[in-house]
């Protein structure tokens, strides 16, 4: 049944689908299950690169025996766990490293004004070094910023309401660099050559796409509680 628990055979078929390069939706169609069931299963058990059917089946059995989540895991984190797992799986599917995706999903789902490193270690049950590496990646992409309240010793990491605006700007900047490189190649090879014409069209498309994305982003009515995006 679509709503029943995954069997060992289901998990083997999930592993086979991942090895074949199928999407979560494609695997779900094979199993006759919701896509969310597959994405949660994979995210909970190593992600698309680390999923192993036997390990996942044993880990699920152990979790079932344990029953309730660990006592030191905050109630809010437990309640939002389903959302965080789905967002983590979605981020991983776009190429974000697994631990980085988990940290970003956790920061997106918190009701507080950011989380400290200790908060993230406790919620995600990972090492401080893992959190540090993930934060470094997110800061480089301008998706996370550090804040420190007056009189407080520890910094907290904050994902603003403008996080996807910032992500879009980073993507546009990357595309602009590609467009410049392509245009240089077109000029070097000559616009009348097949390769030169191809590179010139690629460059023109990326520049057009970037300008269109910025225009649409600027036109979006910003409703964030914590201010407008800043470039």
Tab-separated table of C-alpha atoms in Angstrom:
chain	number	residue	atom	x	y	z
A	1	UNK	CA	0.000	0.000	0.000
A	2	UNK	CA	1.272	3.551	-0.786
A	3	UNK	CA	0.929	4.571	2.857
A	4	UNK	CA	2.523	1.449	4.364
A	5	UNK	CA	6.041	1.095	5.656
A	6	UNK	CA	8.860	0.536	3.204
A	7	UNK	CA	10.006	-3.067	2.975
A	8	UNK	CA	13.554	-4.313	2.536
A	9	UNK	CA	12.754	-5.006	-1.110
A	10	UNK	CA	11.426	-1.437	-1.519
A	11	UNK	CA	14.712	-0.106	-0.212
A	12	UNK	CA	16.688	-2.289	-2.594
A	13	UNK	CA	14.646	-0.923	-5.479
A	14	UNK	CA	15.298	2.620	-4.252
A	15	UNK	CA	19.049	1.894	-4.216
A	16	UNK	CA	18.807	0.451	-7.728
A	17	UNK	CA	16.938	3.520	-8.944
A	18	UNK	CA	19.561	5.866	-7.476
A	19	UNK	CA	22.322	3.833	-9.125
A	20	UNK	CA	20.498	4.218	-12.445
A	21	UNK	CA	20.312	7.973	-11.973
A	22	UNK	CA	16.529	8.127	-11.598
A	23	UNK	CA	14.887	11.084	-9.900
A	24	UNK	CA	12.957	10.633	-6.656
A	25	UNK	CA	9.746	10.961	-8.671
A	26	UNK	CA	10.872	8.227	-11.059
A	27	UNK	CA	11.726	5.878	-8.224
A	28	UNK	CA	8.422	6.658	-6.512
A	29	UNK	CA	6.507	5.728	-9.675
A	30	UNK	CA	8.283	2.362	-9.748
A	31	UNK	CA	7.264	1.686	-6.165
A	32	UNK	CA	3.785	3.161	-6.379
A	33	UNK	CA	4.661	5.497	-3.513
A	34	UNK	CA	4.521	9.270	-2.983
A	35	UNK	CA	7.672	11.117	-4.036
A	36	UNK	CA	7.940	12.567	-0.524
A	37	UNK	CA	8.261	9.031	0.902
A	38	UNK	CA	11.281	8.333	-1.285
A	39	UNK	CA	12.922	11.726	-0.671
A	40	UNK	CA	12.550	11.358	3.110
A	41	UNK	CA	13.883	7.806	3.023
A	42	UNK	CA	16.978	8.789	1.045
A	43	UNK	CA	17.632	11.977	3.012
A	44	UNK	CA	17.308	10.125	6.332
A	45	UNK	CA	19.747	7.388	5.288
A	46	UNK	CA	22.828	8.891	3.723
A	47	UNK	CA	21.519	10.945	0.799
A	48	UNK	CA	21.611	9.954	-2.889
A	49	UNK	CA	25.372	9.263	-2.842
A	50	UNK	CA	25.467	7.340	0.420
A	51	UNK	CA	22.187	5.421	0.428
A	52	UNK	CA	22.542	1.671	1.090
A	53	UNK	CA	19.443	-0.514	1.258
A	54	UNK	CA	20.671	-2.905	3.964
A	55	UNK	CA	22.008	-0.111	6.152
A	56	UNK	CA	18.819	1.928	5.718
A	57	UNK	CA	16.640	-1.034	6.673
A	58	UNK	CA	18.646	-1.748	9.827
A	59	UNK	CA	18.786	1.939	10.787
A	60	UNK	CA	15.017	2.255	10.420
A	61	UNK	CA	14.498	-0.792	12.619
A	62	UNK	CA	16.773	0.697	15.279
A	63	UNK	CA	14.909	4.009	15.187
A	64	UNK	CA	11.612	2.179	15.561
A	65	UNK	CA	12.924	0.318	18.620
A	66	UNK	CA	14.153	3.516	20.185
A	67	UNK	CA	10.757	5.130	19.716
A	68	UNK	CA	10.853	8.813	20.710
A	69	UNK	CA	13.633	11.099	19.434
A	70	UNK	CA	16.598	11.845	21.731
A	71	UNK	CA	15.697	13.833	24.807
A	72	UNK	CA	18.364	16.460	24.093
A	73	UNK	CA	16.872	17.265	20.688
A	74	UNK	CA	14.697	20.395	20.944
A	75	UNK	CA	10.952	19.917	20.499
A	76	UNK	CA	10.808	22.567	17.774
A	77	UNK	CA	13.487	20.757	15.761
A	78	UNK	CA	11.571	17.482	16.100
A	79	UNK	CA	8.286	19.044	14.993
A	80	UNK	CA	9.869	20.592	11.895
A	81	UNK	CA	11.908	17.482	11.061
A	82	UNK	CA	9.678	16.428	8.168
A	83	UNK	CA	9.974	19.815	6.500
A	84	UNK	CA	13.723	19.932	7.053
A	85	UNK	CA	14.188	16.478	5.528
A	86	UNK	CA	12.197	17.433	2.430
A	87	UNK	CA	14.087	20.711	2.020
A	88	UNK	CA	17.405	18.928	2.581
A	89	UNK	CA	16.576	16.405	-0.146
A	90	UNK	CA	15.572	19.212	-2.519
A	91	UNK	CA	18.811	21.105	-1.870
A	92	UNK	CA	20.898	17.962	-2.360
A	93	UNK	CA	19.192	17.377	-5.704
A	94	UNK	CA	20.480	20.803	-6.852
A	95	UNK	CA	24.079	19.864	-6.026
A	96	UNK	CA	24.417	21.260	-2.500
A	97	UNK	CA	26.609	19.014	-0.274
A	98	UNK	CA	24.551	16.926	2.144
A	99	UNK	CA	25.784	18.446	5.412
A	100	UNK	CA	25.523	21.952	4.000
A	101	UNK	CA	21.961	21.205	2.909
A	102	UNK	CA	21.079	19.950	6.401
A	103	UNK	CA	22.473	23.103	8.039
A	104	UNK	CA	20.684	25.429	5.616
A	105	UNK	CA	17.383	23.577	6.033
A	106	UNK	CA	17.722	23.790	9.819
A	107	UNK	CA	18.411	27.536	9.688
A	108	UNK	CA	15.497	28.104	7.309
A	109	UNK	CA	13.090	26.255	9.600
A	110	UNK	CA	13.975	27.802	12.951
A	111	UNK	CA	11.514	30.140	14.675
A	112	UNK	CA	14.360	31.998	16.369
A	113	UNK	CA	16.580	34.749	15.018
A	114	UNK	CA	19.307	32.372	13.872
A	115	UNK	CA	21.162	29.553	15.617
A	116	UNK	CA	24.597	29.246	17.202
A	117	UNK	CA	27.109	26.565	16.284
A	118	UNK	CA	26.210	24.731	19.496
A	119	UNK	CA	22.524	24.870	18.556
A	120	UNK	CA	23.235	23.302	15.166
A	121	UNK	CA	25.473	20.607	16.646
A	122	UNK	CA	22.740	19.667	19.119
A	123	UNK	CA	19.870	19.731	16.616
A	124	UNK	CA	21.658	17.858	13.845
A	125	UNK	CA	23.678	15.520	16.098
A	126	UNK	CA	26.905	16.233	14.183
A	127	UNK	CA	30.406	17.458	15.028
A	128	UNK	CA	31.342	21.174	15.378
A	129	UNK	CA	33.775	20.721	12.489
A	130	UNK	CA	30.956	19.561	10.194
A	131	UNK	CA	28.914	22.642	11.083
A	132	UNK	CA	31.925	24.904	10.578
A	133	UNK	CA	32.614	23.544	7.086
A	134	UNK	CA	28.952	23.872	6.100
A	135	UNK	CA	28.756	27.460	7.378
A	136	UNK	CA	31.926	28.392	5.474
A	137	UNK	CA	30.316	27.111	2.256
A	138	UNK	CA	27.066	28.988	2.914
A	139	UNK	CA	28.879	32.216	3.767
A	140	UNK	CA	30.870	31.994	0.544
A	141	UNK	CA	27.544	31.766	-1.318
A	142	UNK	CA	26.161	34.704	0.731
A	143	UNK	CA	23.319	32.538	2.003
A	144	UNK	CA	24.155	32.936	5.697
A	145	UNK	CA	25.426	35.830	7.775
A	146	UNK	CA	26.816	36.078	11.293
A	147	UNK	CA	25.272	38.188	14.019
A	148	UNK	CA	26.133	38.790	17.665
A	149	UNK	CA	23.699	40.314	20.129
A	150	UNK	CA	25.078	43.073	22.366
A	151	UNK	CA	26.728	41.589	25.430
A	152	UNK	CA	26.603	38.038	24.051
A	153	UNK	CA	29.715	35.904	23.615
A	154	UNK	CA	28.562	33.599	20.850
A	155	UNK	CA	27.761	34.401	17.243
A	156	UNK	CA	24.600	33.125	15.680
A	157	UNK	CA	24.072	32.237	12.038
A	158	UNK	CA	21.128	33.855	10.325
A	159	UNK	CA	19.295	33.105	7.090
A	160	UNK	CA	17.404	36.250	6.125
A	161	UNK	CA	14.111	36.417	4.271
A	162	UNK	CA	16.160	37.495	1.244
A	163	UNK	CA	18.189	34.277	1.113
A	164	UNK	CA	16.942	33.186	-2.310
A	165	UNK	CA	17.344	36.722	-3.655
A	166	UNK	CA	20.984	36.560	-2.613
A	167	UNK	CA	21.281	33.091	-4.107
A	168	UNK	CA	19.878	34.391	-7.369
A	169	UNK	CA	22.384	37.268	-7.421
A	170	UNK	CA	25.238	34.817	-6.880
A	171	UNK	CA	23.943	32.707	-9.762
A	172	UNK	CA	23.664	35.760	-12.005
A	173	UNK	CA	27.247	36.754	-11.187
A	174	UNK	CA	28.450	33.259	-12.049
A	175	UNK	CA	26.536	33.339	-15.336
A	176	UNK	CA	28.043	36.757	-16.112
A	177	UNK	CA	31.543	35.321	-15.719
A	178	UNK	CA	30.616	32.451	-18.051
A	179	UNK	CA	29.115	34.890	-20.544
A	180	UNK	CA	32.318	36.962	-20.587
A	181	UNK	CA	34.436	33.857	-21.146
A	182	UNK	CA	32.155	32.685	-23.949
A	183	UNK	CA	32.212	36.100	-25.623
A	184	UNK	CA	36.000	36.177	-25.460
A	185	UNK	CA	36.055	32.763	-27.113
A	186	UNK	CA	33.664	33.966	-29.823
A	187	UNK	CA	35.884	36.961	-30.586
A	188	UNK	CA	39.000	34.799	-30.649
A	189	UNK	CA	37.525	32.234	-33.030
A	190	UNK	CA	35.688	34.799	-35.100
A	191	UNK	CA	31.916	35.418	-35.277
A	192	UNK	CA	31.677	33.925	-38.767
A	193	UNK	CA	32.974	30.508	-37.707
A	194	UNK	CA	30.486	27.879	-36.496
A	195	UNK	CA	32.156	27.662	-33.070
A	196	UNK	CA	32.426	31.442	-32.751
A	197	UNK	CA	28.749	31.925	-33.626
A	198	UNK	CA	27.780	29.209	-31.145
A	199	UNK	CA	29.783	30.800	-28.317
A	200	UNK	CA	28.414	34.252	-29.087
A	201	UNK	CA	24.826	32.979	-28.899
A	202	UNK	CA	25.546	31.222	-25.581
A	203	UNK	CA	26.994	34.440	-24.172
A	204	UNK	CA	24.040	36.483	-25.368
A	205	UNK	CA	21.582	34.028	-23.809
A	206	UNK	CA	23.293	34.083	-20.400
A	207	UNK	CA	23.417	37.883	-20.356
A	208	UNK	CA	19.752	38.060	-21.365
A	209	UNK	CA	18.775	35.535	-18.714
A	210	UNK	CA	20.693	37.387	-15.984
A	211	UNK	CA	19.122	40.741	-16.831
A	212	UNK	CA	15.646	39.195	-16.902
A	213	UNK	CA	16.116	37.473	-13.535
A	214	UNK	CA	17.324	40.670	-11.868
A	215	UNK	CA	14.402	42.613	-13.323
A	216	UNK	CA	11.865	40.102	-12.009
A	217	UNK	CA	13.563	39.891	-8.604
A	218	UNK	CA	13.551	43.674	-8.203
A	219	UNK	CA	9.847	43.770	-9.089
A	220	UNK	CA	8.929	41.214	-6.409
A	221	UNK	CA	6.993	42.840	-3.515
A	222	UNK	CA	9.256	42.158	-0.533
A	223	UNK	CA	7.291	41.323	2.593
A	224	UNK	CA	10.116	40.144	4.866
A	225	UNK	CA	9.952	41.120	8.507
A	226	UNK	CA	13.689	41.715	8.652
A	227	UNK	CA	14.161	44.267	5.936
A	228	UNK	CA	14.809	44.454	2.234
A	229	UNK	CA	17.506	42.536	0.400
A	230	UNK	CA	20.841	44.284	0.217
A	231	UNK	CA	23.282	43.781	-2.627
